[in-house]
Amino acid sequence: MFSEILPILKAPVTRVKEIADSNNPAVGIEFIATKMVVCLLFLLIALLKIRGAVSGYSSYIDIKIPYLKSILCVILATAGIDVIDALLLKVITALFGAKASFQAYIDVVGATDMFAIFIIIIEGILIGIAPEIALVFFGILAPLVTYIQFAQYRAVADIDEDKKSVCILYREIMFHDYCRTGCVPAGEKHIEQYGRRTDQQSGRCF
C-alpha cells in the first residue's frame, strides 16, 4: 500500500487504472482499511476527551460511554459505505454494458480514500486548533475527492463517455439517498438514545 502512495499522487488516474486493470483489489482494500483505522483513532481520542470531561461528575451520574456501538458505527460509516459505493458503481455501470469487475471499483474507491485520509488527518488536527479554518479547508478539499473519484471512474469504466456521466449521476443519487435514509438516521438514533439515557440519569440525581 505505502509503495503505491507516491505513484498514485503523481498519476492519480493513470496509476489507478493500471491497478484496476490488474484485477487485484488488494491496494483498494488496504486504503479502505487504513481510512477506517484513522477514523477509529480519531473516535478513540474524542471518546477519551469526553470521558475526561465527564469524569468529574461520575460521583453524581453513572455515565456509560458506548464504546462498542461507536466503533461499530464508524466501521459501518467507513468500510461499509465504501464497499456499498464500489458495489453501486459496479451494478449501475454494468446496467449500461460495462464489463469492469467489482475488484476494479474497489481499487477506485480505495484510491479515492487515500486522498480522503489526508483530508481527515488535516481536519482532525485543525479542528482542535481552529474549527473555523477546519471548516473552510473541508469546503475546499472535500469536492476534490469527488472530482478525483470521477476521473478515476472514467478511466476504469469501459463504456461510452456520455454514459459514464449518467452512471455517476445515478450513483450519486442512490448513494446519498442510502446515506440519508439509512446511515444518518441510524447515527442520529444512537446519539439520541445516549442523550436520553444521560438525561434520565441526571434527573435521578438532581
PDB file of C-alpha atoms in Angstrom:
ATOM      1  CA  MET A   1       0.000   0.000   0.000  1.00  0.00           C
ATOM      2  CA  PHE A   2       2.650   2.511   1.067  1.00  0.00           C
ATOM      3  CA  SER A   3       4.608   1.837  -2.118  1.00  0.00           C
ATOM      4  CA  GLU A   4       1.562   2.986  -4.119  1.00  0.00           C
ATOM      5  CA  ILE A   5       1.054   6.332  -2.352  1.00  0.00           C
ATOM      6  CA  LEU A   6       3.625   8.295  -4.344  1.00  0.00           C
ATOM      7  CA  PRO A   7       2.737   6.740  -7.752  1.00  0.00           C
ATOM      8  CA  ILE A   8      -0.971   7.488  -7.175  1.00  0.00           C
ATOM      9  CA  LEU A   9      -0.196  11.042  -6.067  1.00  0.00           C
ATOM     10  CA  LYS A  10       1.879  11.551  -9.214  1.00  0.00           C
ATOM     11  CA  ALA A  11      -0.666   9.943 -11.550  1.00  0.00           C
ATOM     12  CA  PRO A  12      -3.992   9.578  -9.702  1.00  0.00           C
ATOM     13  CA  VAL A  13      -5.844   8.444 -12.828  1.00  0.00           C
ATOM     14  CA  THR A  14      -3.270   6.512 -14.866  1.00  0.00           C
ATOM     15  CA  ARG A  15      -1.849   4.555 -11.932  1.00  0.00           C
ATOM     16  CA  VAL A  16      -5.282   3.651 -10.557  1.00  0.00           C
ATOM     17  CA  LYS A  17      -6.334   2.372 -13.987  1.00  0.00           C
ATOM     18  CA  GLU A  18      -3.207   0.180 -14.082  1.00  0.00           C
ATOM     19  CA  ILE A  19      -4.031  -1.206 -10.638  1.00  0.00           C
ATOM     20  CA  ALA A  20      -7.695  -1.763 -11.573  1.00  0.00           C
ATOM     21  CA  ASP A  21      -6.716  -3.499 -14.832  1.00  0.00           C
ATOM     22  CA  SER A  22      -4.659  -5.987 -12.819  1.00  0.00           C
ATOM     23  CA  ASN A  23      -7.961  -7.143 -11.253  1.00  0.00           C
ATOM     24  CA  ASN A  24      -6.310  -7.185  -7.820  1.00  0.00           C
ATOM     25  CA  PRO A  25      -8.330  -5.397  -5.104  1.00  0.00           C
ATOM     26  CA  ALA A  26      -5.545  -5.621  -2.500  1.00  0.00           C
ATOM     27  CA  VAL A  27      -4.446  -1.984  -2.825  1.00  0.00           C
ATOM     28  CA  GLY A  28      -8.017  -0.694  -2.672  1.00  0.00           C
ATOM     29  CA  ILE A  29      -8.857  -2.837   0.357  1.00  0.00           C
ATOM     30  CA  GLU A  30      -5.715  -1.651   2.156  1.00  0.00           C
ATOM     31  CA  PHE A  31      -6.608   2.014   1.645  1.00  0.00           C
ATOM     32  CA  ILE A  32     -10.211   1.390   2.730  1.00  0.00           C
ATOM     33  CA  ALA A  33      -8.969  -0.351   5.880  1.00  0.00           C
ATOM     34  CA  THR A  34      -6.464   2.438   6.558  1.00  0.00           C
ATOM     35  CA  LYS A  35      -9.172   5.104   6.378  1.00  0.00           C
ATOM     36  CA  MET A  36     -11.265   3.068   8.782  1.00  0.00           C
ATOM     37  CA  VAL A  37      -8.351   2.782  11.238  1.00  0.00           C
ATOM     38  CA  VAL A  38      -7.612   6.526  11.042  1.00  0.00           C
ATOM     39  CA  CYS A  39     -11.276   7.321  11.770  1.00  0.00           C
ATOM     40  CA  LEU A  40     -11.271   4.858  14.668  1.00  0.00           C
ATOM     41  CA  LEU A  41      -8.195   6.558  16.141  1.00  0.00           C
ATOM     42  CA  PHE A  42      -9.887   9.962  15.992  1.00  0.00           C
ATOM     43  CA  LEU A  43     -13.012   8.392  17.535  1.00  0.00           C
ATOM     44  CA  LEU A  44     -10.930   6.970  20.376  1.00  0.00           C
ATOM     45  CA  ILE A  45      -9.348  10.374  21.024  1.00  0.00           C
ATOM     46  CA  ALA A  46     -12.791  12.016  21.054  1.00  0.00           C
ATOM     47  CA  LEU A  47     -14.235   9.394  23.428  1.00  0.00           C
ATOM     48  CA  LEU A  48     -11.275   9.729  25.788  1.00  0.00           C
ATOM     49  CA  LYS A  49     -11.760  13.508  25.849  1.00  0.00           C
ATOM     50  CA  ILE A  50     -15.462  13.059  26.598  1.00  0.00           C
ATOM     51  CA  ARG A  51     -14.619  10.591  29.346  1.00  0.00           C
ATOM     52  CA  GLY A  52     -12.168  13.063  30.859  1.00  0.00           C
ATOM     53  CA  ALA A  53     -14.707  15.889  30.652  1.00  0.00           C
ATOM     54  CA  VAL A  54     -17.439  13.946  32.470  1.00  0.00           C
ATOM     55  CA  SER A  55     -15.197  12.176  34.979  1.00  0.00           C
ATOM     56  CA  GLY A  56     -15.757  14.984  37.489  1.00  0.00           C
ATOM     57  CA  TYR A  57     -19.469  14.150  37.572  1.00  0.00           C
ATOM     58  CA  SER A  58     -19.011  10.397  37.945  1.00  0.00           C
ATOM     59  CA  SER A  59     -19.952  10.530  41.618  1.00  0.00           C
ATOM     60  CA  TYR A  60     -23.323  12.068  40.695  1.00  0.00           C
ATOM     61  CA  ILE A  61     -24.119  10.489  37.347  1.00  0.00           C
ATOM     62  CA  ASP A  62     -23.356   6.987  36.127  1.00  0.00           C
ATOM     63  CA  ILE A  63     -22.346   7.869  32.574  1.00  0.00           C
ATOM     64  CA  LYS A  64     -21.524   4.910  30.367  1.00  0.00           C
ATOM     65  CA  ILE A  65     -19.841   5.774  27.087  1.00  0.00           C
ATOM     66  CA  PRO A  66     -20.986   3.335  24.340  1.00  0.00           C
ATOM     67  CA  TYR A  67     -17.551   2.388  23.036  1.00  0.00           C
ATOM     68  CA  LEU A  68     -18.626  -0.732  21.158  1.00  0.00           C
ATOM     69  CA  LYS A  69     -21.596   0.909  19.421  1.00  0.00           C
ATOM     70  CA  SER A  70     -19.474   3.924  18.486  1.00  0.00           C
ATOM     71  CA  ILE A  71     -16.765   1.692  16.992  1.00  0.00           C
ATOM     72  CA  LEU A  72     -19.336  -0.310  15.019  1.00  0.00           C
ATOM     73  CA  CYS A  73     -20.893   2.920  13.704  1.00  0.00           C
ATOM     74  CA  VAL A  74     -17.500   4.135  12.459  1.00  0.00           C
ATOM     75  CA  ILE A  75     -16.734   0.783  10.805  1.00  0.00           C
ATOM     76  CA  LEU A  76     -20.087   0.828   9.002  1.00  0.00           C
ATOM     77  CA  ALA A  77     -19.709   4.512   8.079  1.00  0.00           C
ATOM     78  CA  THR A  78     -16.257   3.949   6.553  1.00  0.00           C
ATOM     79  CA  ALA A  79     -15.520   0.448   5.266  1.00  0.00           C
ATOM     80  CA  GLY A  80     -19.206  -0.457   4.984  1.00  0.00           C
ATOM     81  CA  ILE A  81     -20.130   2.584   2.928  1.00  0.00           C
ATOM     82  CA  ASP A  82     -17.002   2.207   0.759  1.00  0.00           C
ATOM     83  CA  VAL A  83     -17.982  -1.353  -0.175  1.00  0.00           C
ATOM     84  CA  ILE A  84     -21.535  -0.191  -0.962  1.00  0.00           C
ATOM     85  CA  ASP A  85     -20.091   2.650  -3.059  1.00  0.00           C
ATOM     86  CA  ALA A  86     -17.990   0.197  -5.093  1.00  0.00           C
ATOM     87  CA  LEU A  87     -20.983  -2.117  -5.472  1.00  0.00           C
ATOM     88  CA  LEU A  88     -23.168   0.737  -6.737  1.00  0.00           C
ATOM     89  CA  LEU A  89     -20.503   1.713  -9.274  1.00  0.00           C
ATOM     90  CA  LYS A  90     -20.265  -1.890 -10.460  1.00  0.00           C
ATOM     91  CA  VAL A  91     -24.019  -2.543 -10.692  1.00  0.00           C
ATOM     92  CA  ILE A  92     -25.017   0.766 -12.267  1.00  0.00           C
ATOM     93  CA  THR A  93     -22.193   0.674 -14.802  1.00  0.00           C
ATOM     94  CA  ALA A  94     -22.952  -2.965 -15.638  1.00  0.00           C
ATOM     95  CA  LEU A  95     -26.531  -1.966 -16.487  1.00  0.00           C
ATOM     96  CA  PHE A  96     -25.042   0.167 -19.266  1.00  0.00           C
ATOM     97  CA  GLY A  97     -22.977  -2.710 -20.624  1.00  0.00           C
ATOM     98  CA  ALA A  98     -19.659  -2.302 -18.790  1.00  0.00           C
ATOM     99  CA  LYS A  99     -17.568  -5.386 -18.042  1.00  0.00           C
ATOM    100  CA  ALA A 100     -15.153  -3.997 -15.437  1.00  0.00           C
ATOM    101  CA  SER A 101     -15.036  -6.175 -12.317  1.00  0.00           C
ATOM    102  CA  PHE A 102     -16.137  -5.335  -8.787  1.00  0.00           C
ATOM    103  CA  GLN A 103     -12.465  -5.564  -7.772  1.00  0.00           C
ATOM    104  CA  ALA A 104     -11.646  -2.713 -10.148  1.00  0.00           C
ATOM    105  CA  TYR A 105     -14.171  -0.426  -8.474  1.00  0.00           C
ATOM    106  CA  ILE A 106     -12.819  -1.408  -5.050  1.00  0.00           C
ATOM    107  CA  ASP A 107      -9.484  -0.037  -6.277  1.00  0.00           C
ATOM    108  CA  VAL A 108     -11.176   3.168  -7.463  1.00  0.00           C
ATOM    109  CA  VAL A 109     -12.890   3.707  -4.111  1.00  0.00           C
ATOM    110  CA  GLY A 110      -9.753   2.739  -2.199  1.00  0.00           C
ATOM    111  CA  ALA A 111      -7.543   5.111  -4.171  1.00  0.00           C
ATOM    112  CA  THR A 112     -10.055   7.888  -3.526  1.00  0.00           C
ATOM    113  CA  ASP A 113      -9.846   7.005   0.164  1.00  0.00           C
ATOM    114  CA  MET A 114      -6.120   7.682   0.066  1.00  0.00           C
ATOM    115  CA  PHE A 115      -6.848  11.343  -0.610  1.00  0.00           C
ATOM    116  CA  ALA A 116      -9.665  11.265   1.947  1.00  0.00           C
ATOM    117  CA  ILE A 117      -7.207  10.004   4.584  1.00  0.00           C
ATOM    118  CA  PHE A 118      -5.010  13.072   4.116  1.00  0.00           C
ATOM    119  CA  ILE A 119      -8.057  15.335   4.434  1.00  0.00           C
ATOM    120  CA  ILE A 120      -9.281  13.523   7.560  1.00  0.00           C
ATOM    121  CA  ILE A 121      -5.876  13.898   9.222  1.00  0.00           C
ATOM    122  CA  ILE A 122      -5.627  17.580   8.307  1.00  0.00           C
ATOM    123  CA  GLU A 123      -9.190  18.208   9.504  1.00  0.00           C
ATOM    124  CA  GLY A 124      -8.607  16.252  12.705  1.00  0.00           C
ATOM    125  CA  ILE A 125      -5.602  18.430  13.558  1.00  0.00           C
ATOM    126  CA  LEU A 126      -7.177  21.734  12.526  1.00  0.00           C
ATOM    127  CA  ILE A 127     -10.475  21.168  14.309  1.00  0.00           C
ATOM    128  CA  GLY A 128      -8.653  21.057  17.632  1.00  0.00           C
ATOM    129  CA  ILE A 129      -6.754  24.270  16.851  1.00  0.00           C
ATOM    130  CA  ALA A 130      -9.090  26.423  14.775  1.00  0.00           C
ATOM    131  CA  PRO A 131     -12.534  24.939  13.956  1.00  0.00           C
ATOM    132  CA  GLU A 132     -13.370  27.834  11.601  1.00  0.00           C
ATOM    133  CA  ILE A 133     -10.268  27.186   9.488  1.00  0.00           C
ATOM    134  CA  ALA A 134     -11.041  23.448   9.531  1.00  0.00           C
ATOM    135  CA  LEU A 135     -14.491  24.171   8.120  1.00  0.00           C
ATOM    136  CA  VAL A 136     -13.036  26.311   5.326  1.00  0.00           C
ATOM    137  CA  PHE A 137     -10.464  23.663   4.420  1.00  0.00           C
ATOM    138  CA  PHE A 138     -13.147  20.993   4.380  1.00  0.00           C
ATOM    139  CA  GLY A 139     -15.252  23.066   2.000  1.00  0.00           C
ATOM    140  CA  ILE A 140     -12.254  23.413  -0.308  1.00  0.00           C
ATOM    141  CA  LEU A 141     -10.835  19.878  -0.103  1.00  0.00           C
ATOM    142  CA  ALA A 142     -13.982  17.731   0.046  1.00  0.00           C
ATOM    143  CA  PRO A 143     -15.066  18.422  -3.574  1.00  0.00           C
ATOM    144  CA  LEU A 144     -11.555  17.441  -4.653  1.00  0.00           C
ATOM    145  CA  VAL A 145     -12.167  13.854  -3.531  1.00  0.00           C
ATOM    146  CA  THR A 146     -15.367  13.648  -5.600  1.00  0.00           C
ATOM    147  CA  TYR A 147     -13.567  15.071  -8.647  1.00  0.00           C
ATOM    148  CA  ILE A 148     -10.693  12.589  -8.323  1.00  0.00           C
ATOM    149  CA  GLN A 149     -13.064   9.644  -7.985  1.00  0.00           C
ATOM    150  CA  PHE A 150     -14.993  10.703 -11.084  1.00  0.00           C
ATOM    151  CA  ALA A 151     -11.754  10.999 -13.074  1.00  0.00           C
ATOM    152  CA  GLN A 152     -10.622   7.551 -11.915  1.00  0.00           C
ATOM    153  CA  TYR A 153     -14.032   6.052 -12.650  1.00  0.00           C
ATOM    154  CA  ARG A 154     -13.971   7.447 -16.194  1.00  0.00           C
ATOM    155  CA  ALA A 155     -10.610   5.779 -16.757  1.00  0.00           C
ATOM    156  CA  VAL A 156     -11.746   2.386 -15.447  1.00  0.00           C
ATOM    157  CA  ALA A 157     -15.337   2.134 -16.722  1.00  0.00           C
ATOM    158  CA  ASP A 158     -15.364   0.544 -20.180  1.00  0.00           C
ATOM    159  CA  ILE A 159     -18.464   2.242 -21.595  1.00  0.00           C
ATOM    160  CA  ASP A 160     -19.286   5.270 -23.730  1.00  0.00           C
ATOM    161  CA  GLU A 161     -18.166   8.619 -22.280  1.00  0.00           C
ATOM    162  CA  ASP A 162     -21.695  10.028 -22.264  1.00  0.00           C
ATOM    163  CA  LYS A 163     -22.970   7.023 -20.316  1.00  0.00           C
ATOM    164  CA  LYS A 164     -20.267   7.492 -17.669  1.00  0.00           C
ATOM    165  CA  SER A 165     -21.705  10.842 -16.646  1.00  0.00           C
ATOM    166  CA  VAL A 166     -25.194   9.329 -16.404  1.00  0.00           C
ATOM    167  CA  CYS A 167     -23.877   6.424 -14.326  1.00  0.00           C
ATOM    168  CA  ILE A 168     -22.150   8.765 -11.894  1.00  0.00           C
ATOM    169  CA  LEU A 169     -25.332  10.835 -11.607  1.00  0.00           C
ATOM    170  CA  TYR A 170     -27.397   7.719 -10.758  1.00  0.00           C
ATOM    171  CA  ARG A 171     -24.721   6.565  -8.329  1.00  0.00           C
ATOM    172  CA  GLU A 172     -24.702   9.939  -6.555  1.00  0.00           C
ATOM    173  CA  ILE A 173     -28.498   9.911  -6.220  1.00  0.00           C
ATOM    174  CA  MET A 174     -28.629   6.339  -4.910  1.00  0.00           C
ATOM    175  CA  PHE A 175     -25.588   6.725  -2.659  1.00  0.00           C
ATOM    176  CA  HIS A 176     -26.778   9.910  -0.985  1.00  0.00           C
ATOM    177  CA  ASP A 177     -30.318   8.540  -0.716  1.00  0.00           C
ATOM    178  CA  TYR A 178     -28.932   5.476   1.070  1.00  0.00           C
ATOM    179  CA  CYS A 179     -26.898   7.661   3.453  1.00  0.00           C
ATOM    180  CA  ARG A 180     -29.902   9.908   4.083  1.00  0.00           C
ATOM    181  CA  THR A 181     -32.360   7.091   4.756  1.00  0.00           C
ATOM    182  CA  GLY A 182     -30.005   4.531   6.299  1.00  0.00           C
ATOM    183  CA  CYS A 183     -26.767   5.691   7.873  1.00  0.00           C
ATOM    184  CA  VAL A 184     -27.707   9.161   9.088  1.00  0.00           C
ATOM    185  CA  PRO A 185     -30.940   8.118  10.861  1.00  0.00           C
ATOM    186  CA  ALA A 186     -29.095   5.217  12.497  1.00  0.00           C
ATOM    187  CA  GLY A 187     -26.412   7.582  13.793  1.00  0.00           C
ATOM    188  CA  GLU A 188     -28.990  10.099  14.991  1.00  0.00           C
ATOM    189  CA  LYS A 189     -30.891   7.338  16.807  1.00  0.00           C
ATOM    190  CA  HIS A 190     -27.683   6.210  18.505  1.00  0.00           C
ATOM    191  CA  ILE A 191     -26.892   9.756  19.691  1.00  0.00           C
ATOM    192  CA  GLU A 192     -30.496  10.355  20.770  1.00  0.00           C
ATOM    193  CA  GLN A 193     -30.567   7.161  22.848  1.00  0.00           C
ATOM    194  CA  TYR A 194     -27.283   8.079  24.529  1.00  0.00           C
ATOM    195  CA  GLY A 195     -28.520  11.598  25.274  1.00  0.00           C
ATOM    196  CA  ARG A 196     -31.856  10.338  26.633  1.00  0.00           C
ATOM    197  CA  ARG A 197     -30.095   7.856  28.912  1.00  0.00           C
ATOM    198  CA  THR A 198     -27.787  10.583  30.226  1.00  0.00           C
ATOM    199  CA  ASP A 199     -30.741  12.939  30.860  1.00  0.00           C
ATOM    200  CA  GLN A 200     -32.564  10.223  32.787  1.00  0.00           C
ATOM    201  CA  GLN A 201     -29.535   9.595  34.960  1.00  0.00           C
ATOM    202  CA  SER A 202     -29.163  13.328  35.575  1.00  0.00           C
ATOM    203  CA  GLY A 203     -32.835  13.573  36.575  1.00  0.00           C
ATOM    204  CA  ARG A 204     -32.475  10.818  39.111  1.00  0.00           C
ATOM    205  CA  CYS A 205     -29.502  12.570  40.702  1.00  0.00           C
ATOM    206  CA  PHE A 206     -30.935  16.096  40.774  1.00  0.00           C
TER     207      PHE A 206
END
